[in-house]
Coordinates of C-alpha atoms and ligand atoms in Angstrom, one line a residue:
M1 CA 162.3 68.5 103.8
E2 CA 158.3 68.2 104.4
P3 CA 155.6 70.3 103.7
S4 CA 153.7 71.7 106.5
G5 CA 150.9 73.4 106.6
G6 CA 147.2 72.3 106.8
A7 CA 144.6 72.9 103.3
T8 CA 142.1 76.1 104.7
V9 CA 141.0 77.5 101.0
L10 CA 141.5 80.9 100.0
D11 CA 138.5 82.4 98.4
S12 CA 139.7 84.0 94.7
S13 CA 137.6 87.1 94.9
P14 CA 139.6 89.5 95.9
L15 CA 142.6 87.9 93.3
V16 CA 140.0 88.7 90.0
A17 CA 139.9 92.2 91.6
L18 CA 143.7 92.1 92.3
S19 CA 144.4 90.9 89.0
S20 CA 142.5 93.8 87.4
R21 CA 144.4 96.0 89.9
L22 CA 147.7 95.0 89.0
S23 CA 146.5 94.6 84.2
R24 CA 146.0 99.4 85.6
A25 CA 149.1 99.7 87.5
R26 CA 150.8 97.8 84.0
R27 CA 149.5 100.5 82.0
S28 CA 149.9 103.1 83.9
R29 CA 153.2 102.0 84.0
R30 CA 153.6 101.5 80.4
V31 CA 152.4 105.4 81.0
I32 CA 154.7 106.5 82.9
A33 CA 157.7 104.7 81.0
T34 CA 157.2 106.0 77.7
C35 CA 157.1 109.7 79.0
L36 CA 160.0 108.8 80.3
W37 CA 162.1 108.1 77.4
F38 CA 160.7 110.7 75.1
V39 CA 161.9 113.1 77.7
V40 CA 165.1 111.8 77.1
V41 CA 165.2 110.8 73.9
V42 CA 163.7 114.0 72.9
N43 CA 166.2 116.0 74.4
A44 CA 169.2 113.7 72.6
V45 CA 167.4 114.7 69.7
V46 CA 167.7 118.8 70.8
I47 CA 171.4 118.5 72.0
V48 CA 172.4 117.1 68.4
W49 CA 170.4 119.3 66.7
L50 CA 171.7 122.7 67.9
W51 CA 175.4 120.7 67.0
L52 CA 174.4 120.6 63.3
H53 CA 172.9 124.1 63.8
G54 CA 176.0 125.4 65.2
G55 CA 178.1 123.4 62.5
G56 CA 178.9 120.3 63.5
V57 CA 178.6 119.4 60.1
S58 CA 178.6 121.9 57.7
R59 CA 181.4 124.0 59.1
V60 CA 183.9 121.1 59.1
H61 CA 186.3 121.5 56.2
S62 CA 189.9 120.4 57.8
S63 CA 191.1 117.1 59.2
A64 CA 191.1 119.5 62.5
D65 CA 188.1 120.7 62.4
V66 CA 186.5 117.0 62.3
F67 CA 188.4 116.7 65.6
T68 CA 187.2 119.6 66.9
S69 CA 183.9 118.9 66.0
L70 CA 183.6 115.5 66.9
G71 CA 185.2 117.0 70.2
R72 CA 182.5 119.3 70.8
I73 CA 179.5 116.5 70.0
T74 CA 181.0 114.0 72.9
G75 CA 181.3 116.5 75.6
L76 CA 177.8 118.2 74.7
V77 CA 177.0 114.1 75.1
A78 CA 179.1 113.7 78.5
V79 CA 177.7 116.0 79.6
Y80 CA 174.0 115.3 78.9
L81 CA 175.1 111.9 80.1
A82 CA 176.4 112.5 83.4
L83 CA 172.9 114.3 84.3
I84 CA 171.0 111.6 83.4
Q85 CA 173.6 110.0 85.3
V86 CA 172.6 111.6 88.7
L87 CA 169.4 111.4 87.6
L88 CA 169.2 107.7 87.5
L89 CA 170.3 107.5 91.5
A90 CA 168.4 110.8 92.6
R91 CA 165.2 108.7 93.4
L92 CA 162.5 109.8 91.1
P93 CA 159.6 108.0 92.7
P94 CA 158.2 107.4 89.0
V95 CA 161.4 105.9 87.9
E96 CA 162.4 104.3 90.8
R97 CA 158.7 103.2 91.2
L98 CA 159.3 101.8 87.4
V99 CA 162.3 100.7 86.9
G100 CA 163.6 99.3 90.6
F101 CA 166.2 100.9 92.8
D102 CA 168.7 97.9 92.1
R103 CA 168.1 98.2 88.1
L104 CA 169.1 101.8 88.7
T105 CA 172.5 101.2 90.4
V106 CA 173.1 98.8 87.3
W107 CA 171.9 101.8 84.3
H108 CA 174.0 104.5 86.9
R109 CA 176.7 101.7 86.0
R110 CA 176.7 100.9 82.4
N111 CA 176.0 105.0 81.7
G112 CA 178.5 106.4 84.3
K113 CA 180.9 104.2 82.2
V114 CA 179.7 105.6 78.5
C115 CA 180.1 109.4 80.1
I116 CA 183.5 108.8 81.8
S117 CA 184.4 107.8 77.9
L118 CA 183.4 110.1 76.2
V119 CA 184.6 113.4 79.1
V120 CA 187.5 112.0 78.3
A121 CA 187.3 111.1 73.7
H122 CA 186.6 114.8 74.0
T123 CA 189.3 116.3 75.8
V124 CA 191.4 114.3 73.5
L125 CA 190.0 115.5 70.3
I126 CA 189.1 118.8 71.2
T127 CA 193.1 118.9 72.0
V128 CA 194.2 117.4 69.2
G129 CA 191.4 119.5 67.1
Y130 CA 192.8 123.3 68.2
A131 CA 197.2 121.5 68.2
S132 CA 196.8 120.8 64.5
S133 CA 194.7 123.6 63.7
E134 CA 197.5 125.6 65.2
Q135 CA 200.0 123.1 64.1
I136 CA 201.5 123.0 67.7
S137 CA 202.1 120.0 69.6
V138 CA 199.4 118.5 71.4
P139 CA 201.6 119.2 74.6
R140 CA 201.9 122.4 73.9
E141 CA 197.9 123.1 73.2
F142 CA 197.2 121.4 76.1
S143 CA 198.8 123.5 78.5
R144 CA 197.6 126.3 76.1
L145 CA 194.5 125.8 76.6
L146 CA 194.7 125.6 80.5
S147 CA 196.2 128.3 80.7
S148 CA 194.4 131.1 78.4
Y149 CA 190.6 129.9 78.0
P150 CA 188.1 130.8 80.8
G151 CA 187.2 127.2 83.5
M152 CA 189.5 125.1 81.8
V153 CA 191.7 124.0 85.0
T154 CA 188.4 123.4 86.7
A155 CA 187.4 121.2 84.1
T156 CA 191.0 119.4 84.0
V157 CA 190.0 118.8 88.0
G158 CA 186.5 118.3 87.5
T159 CA 188.0 114.9 85.0
V160 CA 190.5 114.2 87.0
L161 CA 187.9 113.3 89.8
M162 CA 185.4 111.8 87.5
V163 CA 188.5 109.1 86.6
G164 CA 188.9 108.8 89.7
V165 CA 185.7 107.5 90.5
V166 CA 186.0 105.3 87.6
I167 CA 189.3 103.8 89.1
S168 CA 187.3 103.6 92.4
S169 CA 184.8 101.5 91.1
L170 CA 187.2 98.3 89.6
V171 CA 186.9 96.3 90.8
I172 CA 189.7 95.2 92.3
V173 CA 190.1 98.6 93.6
R174 CA 186.4 98.1 95.6
R175 CA 188.0 95.0 96.8
R176 CA 190.7 96.6 99.0
L177 CA 189.0 99.4 99.2
P178 CA 185.4 99.8 102.2
Y179 CA 181.9 100.4 101.3
E180 CA 181.6 103.5 102.1
G181 CA 185.9 104.6 101.2
W182 CA 184.3 103.9 97.5
Y183 CA 180.7 106.2 98.3
F184 CA 182.8 108.9 99.4
V185 CA 184.8 109.0 96.2
H186 CA 182.1 108.5 94.0
L187 CA 180.0 111.9 95.9
S188 CA 182.8 113.7 93.9
I189 CA 181.0 113.2 90.8
Y190 CA 178.9 115.9 92.0
A191 CA 182.2 118.0 92.0
G192 CA 183.2 117.0 88.9
I193 CA 180.0 117.7 87.0
A194 CA 180.1 121.7 88.9
L195 CA 183.4 121.8 87.9
S196 CA 182.4 120.8 84.0
Y197 CA 179.5 122.9 84.1
L198 CA 182.0 126.1 85.1
H199 CA 184.0 125.5 81.7
Q200 CA 180.9 124.5 79.6
L201 CA 179.0 127.6 79.6
P202 CA 182.4 130.4 79.0
T203 CA 184.2 128.5 76.5
G204 CA 181.5 126.1 74.1
N205 CA 181.5 126.9 70.9
E206 CA 177.6 126.8 71.1
F207 CA 176.9 128.8 73.6
T208 CA 179.1 132.0 73.4
T209 CA 177.5 132.2 70.0
H210 CA 173.9 131.4 71.1
A211 CA 172.7 132.3 74.2
S212 CA 169.4 130.2 73.6
Q213 CA 171.8 127.3 73.6
A214 CA 173.3 128.7 77.0
D215 CA 170.1 128.9 78.6
Y216 CA 168.9 125.4 77.1
W217 CA 172.2 123.9 79.3
I218 CA 170.9 126.2 82.3
A219 CA 167.7 124.9 82.5
L220 CA 169.3 121.5 81.7
Y221 CA 171.0 122.2 84.5
V222 CA 168.7 124.2 87.1
V223 CA 166.0 121.1 85.8
T224 CA 168.8 118.6 87.9
L225 CA 170.0 119.9 90.2
A226 CA 165.8 120.8 92.3
L227 CA 165.3 117.5 91.3
L228 CA 168.4 116.2 93.3
V229 CA 167.8 119.1 95.9
C230 CA 164.0 117.8 96.3
F231 CA 164.0 113.7 96.4
R232 CA 168.1 113.5 97.6
L233 CA 167.4 116.4 100.3
A234 CA 163.6 117.8 101.1
V235 CA 161.8 114.6 100.9
P236 CA 164.5 112.4 103.4
A237 CA 164.4 115.2 105.3
W238 CA 160.0 115.7 106.0
G239 CA 160.0 111.7 105.9
A240 CA 162.4 112.1 109.4
F241 CA 160.5 114.6 110.7
H242 CA 157.3 113.3 109.4
Y243 CA 157.0 109.6 110.5
R244 CA 159.7 110.4 113.9
L245 CA 161.0 107.2 113.0
R246 CA 162.5 105.2 116.3
V247 CA 164.4 101.4 116.9
S248 CA 161.8 99.9 119.7
G249 CA 162.9 96.7 120.2
I250 CA 165.8 93.7 119.5
T251 CA 164.8 90.7 119.3
Q252 CA 167.6 87.8 118.3
E253 CA 166.8 85.5 115.3
A254 CA 169.5 83.2 115.2
P255 CA 173.0 83.4 115.7
G256 CA 174.6 86.0 114.0
V257 CA 171.4 88.2 113.9
V258 CA 169.4 89.9 114.8
S259 CA 165.5 91.7 114.1
L260 CA 165.3 95.8 114.3
H261 CA 161.3 96.6 115.6
I262 CA 161.1 100.5 114.3
T263 CA 158.0 102.2 115.4
G264 CA 156.7 105.6 114.5
Q265 CA 154.0 107.8 113.5
H266 CA 151.5 108.0 110.2
L267 CA 152.9 104.7 108.9
D268 CA 150.1 103.7 107.5
R269 CA 150.9 106.4 105.0
L270 CA 154.5 104.6 103.5
D271 CA 153.2 102.7 100.9
A272 CA 155.5 100.2 101.3
H273 CA 154.9 96.5 100.4
A274 CA 156.5 93.2 102.0
G275 CA 159.7 92.8 99.0
Q276 CA 161.0 96.8 99.7
F277 CA 164.1 98.0 101.3
M278 CA 165.0 101.1 102.5
L279 CA 167.6 102.5 103.3
W280 CA 168.6 103.4 107.2
R281 CA 170.5 105.6 109.0
F282 CA 170.9 104.8 112.7
L283 CA 171.5 108.5 114.2
T284 CA 174.2 107.8 116.3
R285 CA 177.7 108.5 117.2
G286 CA 179.6 106.7 114.4
R287 CA 176.3 104.7 112.4
W288 CA 174.8 108.6 111.2
W289 CA 176.8 108.8 108.3
Q290 CA 176.5 105.2 106.8
A291 CA 173.0 104.7 105.3
H292 CA 172.4 100.8 104.5
P293 CA 170.4 99.1 102.7
F294 CA 167.9 96.3 104.2
S295 CA 164.8 94.8 103.4
L296 CA 161.5 94.8 105.2
S297 CA 161.3 91.0 106.9
A298 CA 157.0 91.1 108.0
S299 CA 154.3 92.9 106.1
P300 CA 154.0 96.4 106.4
D301 CA 150.6 97.1 108.9
G302 CA 150.7 100.3 109.4
Q303 CA 152.0 100.8 112.8
S304 CA 155.2 99.4 113.1
L305 CA 158.4 98.1 110.4
R306 CA 160.4 95.8 111.3
L307 CA 164.0 94.9 109.3
T308 CA 166.7 91.6 110.3
I309 CA 170.3 91.4 109.9
K310 CA 173.3 89.5 109.4
N311 CA 175.9 89.9 110.8
V312 CA 178.6 90.0 107.7
G313 CA 181.0 93.2 108.7
N314 CA 181.8 96.5 110.4
F315 CA 178.7 97.9 110.8
T316 CA 176.5 95.2 110.7
S317 CA 178.2 93.2 113.4
R318 CA 177.4 96.1 115.7
I319 CA 174.1 96.9 114.8
A320 CA 172.7 95.0 117.9
D321 CA 174.3 97.6 120.4
V322 CA 172.1 100.1 118.9
A323 CA 170.1 101.4 121.9
L324 CA 166.1 101.3 122.1
G325 CA 164.4 104.6 121.1
T326 CA 167.4 105.7 118.5
A327 CA 166.3 107.6 115.5
V328 CA 165.8 106.3 112.2
L329 CA 166.1 107.7 108.7
A330 CA 165.1 105.9 106.1
E331 CA 164.7 106.4 102.4
G332 CA 162.4 104.5 100.3
P333 CA 160.6 102.3 100.0
F334 CA 162.5 101.0 97.4
G335 CA 162.2 97.9 94.9
T336 CA 160.1 96.0 92.6
F337 CA 160.3 93.4 94.5
T338 CA 156.6 93.4 95.3
H339 CA 152.9 91.5 94.4
L340 CA 152.8 94.3 91.0
Q341 CA 155.3 92.0 89.5
R342 CA 152.9 88.9 89.5
T343 CA 150.8 87.8 86.5
R344 CA 150.1 84.4 87.5
P345 CA 147.6 83.0 90.5
R346 CA 150.2 80.6 92.0
V347 CA 153.4 81.7 93.6
A348 CA 156.6 80.3 94.1
L349 CA 159.3 81.3 97.0
I350 CA 162.3 80.6 97.1
A351 CA 164.4 81.8 99.8
G352 CA 168.8 81.7 100.3
G353 CA 169.8 82.3 104.3
I354 CA 169.1 85.9 105.4
G355 CA 166.9 86.2 101.7
I356 CA 164.5 85.3 103.7
T357 CA 164.1 88.7 104.6
P358 CA 161.9 89.8 102.0
I359 CA 160.4 86.4 100.9
R360 CA 158.9 86.3 104.3
A361 CA 157.0 89.7 104.4
L362 CA 156.5 88.2 100.8
F363 CA 154.7 85.0 102.4
E364 CA 152.6 87.0 104.4
E365 CA 151.5 89.2 102.2
L366 CA 151.4 88.1 98.5
P367 CA 148.2 87.4 97.5
A368 CA 147.8 83.2 96.1
A369 CA 145.5 81.0 94.4
P370 CA 143.6 78.3 96.6
G371 CA 146.5 76.2 96.8
G372 CA 149.1 78.1 95.1
L373 CA 151.2 79.2 97.5
A374 CA 154.5 77.8 98.3
L375 CA 157.4 78.5 100.0
I376 CA 161.4 76.8 100.2
Y377 CA 164.0 77.9 102.3
R378 CA 167.2 76.5 101.4
V379 CA 170.4 76.7 104.5
I380 CA 173.7 75.4 104.8
R381 CA 172.6 74.3 109.2
E382 CA 169.7 73.7 111.1
E383 CA 170.4 76.2 113.6
D384 CA 170.7 79.1 110.4
L385 CA 166.7 79.1 109.8
V386 CA 165.1 82.4 110.4
F387 CA 161.5 82.6 111.6
R388 CA 161.1 79.2 111.6
T389 CA 158.0 79.7 113.6
E390 CA 156.5 82.4 112.5
L391 CA 156.9 81.2 108.7
E392 CA 155.2 77.6 109.7
E393 CA 152.6 79.4 111.3
I394 CA 151.4 81.5 108.2
A395 CA 151.6 78.2 106.4
R396 CA 148.8 76.8 108.6
E397 CA 147.2 80.2 108.1
R398 CA 147.0 81.2 104.6
G399 CA 147.0 77.0 103.4
A400 CA 150.8 77.5 102.2
E401 CA 153.2 74.5 101.0
L402 CA 156.4 75.0 103.6
F403 CA 159.7 73.4 102.8
F404 CA 163.1 73.6 104.5
V405 CA 165.2 72.3 102.9
V406 CA 169.4 71.4 104.5
G407 CA 172.5 70.9 104.3
D408 CA 175.8 72.1 102.7
H409 CA 176.2 72.1 98.6
R410 CA 179.6 71.8 99.0
T411 CA 178.7 68.0 99.9
I412 CA 178.3 64.9 97.3
A413 CA 174.6 64.5 99.7
G414 CA 173.5 68.4 99.4
R415 CA 174.9 69.1 96.2
D416 CA 171.9 68.4 93.9
L417 CA 169.2 70.7 96.6
L418 CA 167.7 72.9 94.3
S419 CA 168.5 71.4 91.6
P420 CA 166.1 71.2 88.7
T421 CA 164.6 67.7 89.2
H422 CA 164.9 68.9 93.2
L423 CA 162.6 71.8 92.3
L424 CA 160.2 69.9 90.7
Q425 CA 159.3 67.1 93.0
L426 CA 159.0 69.9 96.3
I427 CA 156.5 71.6 93.3
P428 CA 155.3 70.1 90.4
D429 CA 153.9 72.9 88.6
I430 CA 156.5 75.0 89.1
V431 CA 156.7 75.9 85.3
E432 CA 152.9 77.3 86.0
R433 CA 154.1 79.6 88.9
E434 CA 155.1 83.1 89.4
V435 CA 158.6 82.7 91.0
Y436 CA 160.7 85.2 93.8
L437 CA 163.8 84.3 94.6
C438 CA 166.4 86.2 97.3
G439 CA 169.6 84.9 98.0
P440 CA 173.0 84.4 98.7
H441 CA 175.0 85.5 94.7
T442 CA 175.3 81.7 94.3
M443 CA 173.1 80.5 95.8
M444 CA 171.2 82.7 93.6
I445 CA 173.1 82.0 89.6
R446 CA 173.0 78.2 90.7
T447 CA 169.1 78.5 91.4
E448 CA 167.8 80.9 88.3
G449 CA 169.8 78.4 86.5
S450 CA 167.6 75.2 88.1
L451 CA 164.3 77.3 87.1
H452 CA 165.3 77.7 83.3
G453 CA 166.6 74.5 83.7
A454 CA 163.2 72.7 85.1
G455 CA 161.2 74.8 82.3
V456 CA 160.2 78.4 83.8
P457 CA 160.5 80.8 82.0
A458 CA 162.7 83.8 82.8
R459 CA 159.7 86.2 82.5
Q460 CA 158.1 84.5 85.2
I461 CA 161.3 84.3 87.6
H462 CA 162.0 87.8 89.9
S463 CA 164.9 88.2 92.0
E464 CA 166.8 90.3 94.1
R465 CA 170.0 90.8 95.2
F466 CA 171.5 92.3 98.3
A467 CA 173.8 94.1 96.3
L468 CA 174.0 97.6 94.9
A469 CA 175.6 97.5 91.3
A470 CA 178.7 100.2 92.0
Ligands
FAD1 C1 168.6 95.8 98.4 C2 168.8 94.8 99.0 C3 168.5 94.9 100.4 C4 168.9 93.6 101.4 N1 168.6 93.2 102.6 C5 169.2 93.2 103.5 C6 168.7 92.3 104.4 O1 167.6 91.9 104.8 N2 169.0 91.6 105.5 C7 170.3 91.8 105.8 O2 170.6 91.4 106.7 N3 170.8 92.2 104.6 C8 170.3 93.1 104.0 N4 171.4 93.2 102.5 C9 172.7 93.8 102.6 C10 173.8 94.6 103.2 O3 172.9 95.8 103.4 C11 174.6 94.4 103.7 O4 175.4 93.3 104.1 C12 175.0 95.2 104.7 O5 175.8 96.9 104.4 C13 177.0 95.1 105.1 O6 177.3 96.5 105.6 P1 178.6 95.8 106.7 O7 179.1 96.8 107.1 O8 177.6 94.8 108.4 O9 179.7 95.0 106.0 P2 180.3 95.3 104.8 O10 181.5 94.2 105.0 O11 180.8 96.8 104.8 O12 179.6 94.8 103.5 C14 179.6 93.6 103.0 C15 178.8 93.7 101.4 O13 177.9 94.7 101.9 C16 178.2 95.9 101.2 N5 177.6 96.8 101.1 C17 177.8 97.3 102.8 N6 177.7 98.5 102.5 C18 177.1 99.2 102.4 C19 175.8 100.3 102.1 N7 176.1 101.2 103.4 N8 174.8 99.8 101.4 C20 174.8 99.3 100.1 N9 175.9 98.4 100.3 C21 176.5 97.5 101.5 C22 179.4 95.7 100.0 O14 178.7 95.7 98.6 C23 180.1 95.2 101.4 O15 180.6 93.9 99.7 C24 170.6 93.6 101.6 C25 170.7 94.6 100.5 C26 170.1 94.8 99.4 C27 171.6 96.1 98.4

């Protein structure tokens, strides 16, 4: 638990330059965020206005009209949210850089729930509204809608697909479903949206009576599709051709942990930062169809990339068998767990287990004030330490403090490791520092609690979770 590292004094002038670069970056992020929210809100307002303009309120004279009109607006908003849903994970660079891939997956999950609820509400409200205006039963009305309205069968199939996606995402089902199974069910949401589109334009009241409204919606679909094709297909395909990534080396780092060294061309143009991750696809039989997220475990030097992988399941247990020279497709870099988050000159890095990968890269790259860089690396057993020699070397070169905290949290001796008191013992000025944290889920929850307990404000804590929300 002793700190290692020397006492080299770091020059602080690069920090001043960095600080003004960071505030410029923050300003431009604010401008981008304002523009994006403007586009989202303006379109929402246009959609509601078109509904009002089409008699959404003025033509409501009976309870049947109330159901039908509410059915229309819920359907329109549901489609709008479905398009946003697609765009949230379309890898749009400004959105990704602003929010971060992991937070986007959380928004995607929440937006998806609202969207599906509105789709179901739309189906129920329209059916009830039509049934009560024609004074027939709801099941009869439903079968009449299916048989006599164009696109209704496809819309029903689309709705069933969307509900299937929600069911597959329920925690209980996810636990029984392999990740890839869930992922492929999830892809059917695109089919669901396409099938709903086939019913929206020929049957929607607003579109059959106002051509301009149909044009507006077609434009929304076309823009969404164009962005999707561009950033999910064309950009990765161009990247594969441009960077020509290959596995150039494999190193065993610790029991069950290997590093893959990736080389290619033009890697200096990748614009990757320490702390970021990429979605990796290894082009071998049995692997090419899966893309897995792994962080860069060394600061990108423009010549090669390194990822370090712990064996936890099907894919990772076989990763050491990948042949040298294997072609690799990588999407990204993604994530906001970088120096761009920093607002303070002093930094504390905290890693647990395999969470050391992005932290190791930050330890190497992150600018810090003289004597203002410290790393706490928490593992259960000494043999679990990955990059021990590298970390000690970086600590020596950068004059940083390095603490290995070893012990089992399930034992009495290990219970208080990384408690608020322990954190303050290791880094007495931790309250003044920017903190970067990455590790197993429970370790992160506990350590976040300890950091709050020690008095570190939430805005100074940046966490990277090795799990994307489903
Ligand atoms: C942002 C991020 C960075 C990561 N960085 C690293 C790293 O540097 N080193 C490392 O060892 N691990 C890292 N991981 C975790 C790594 O992605 C998973 O351990 C790996 O994908 C598990 O695959 P598996 O088939 O071997 O295991 P499984 O048993 O199939 O999965 C274990 C868990 O990993 C998740 N997972 C599985 N497949 C995927 C996938 N294709 N995409 C997203 N999540 C998936 C699921 O939540 C699952 O519960 C990172 C994860 C994320 C989200």
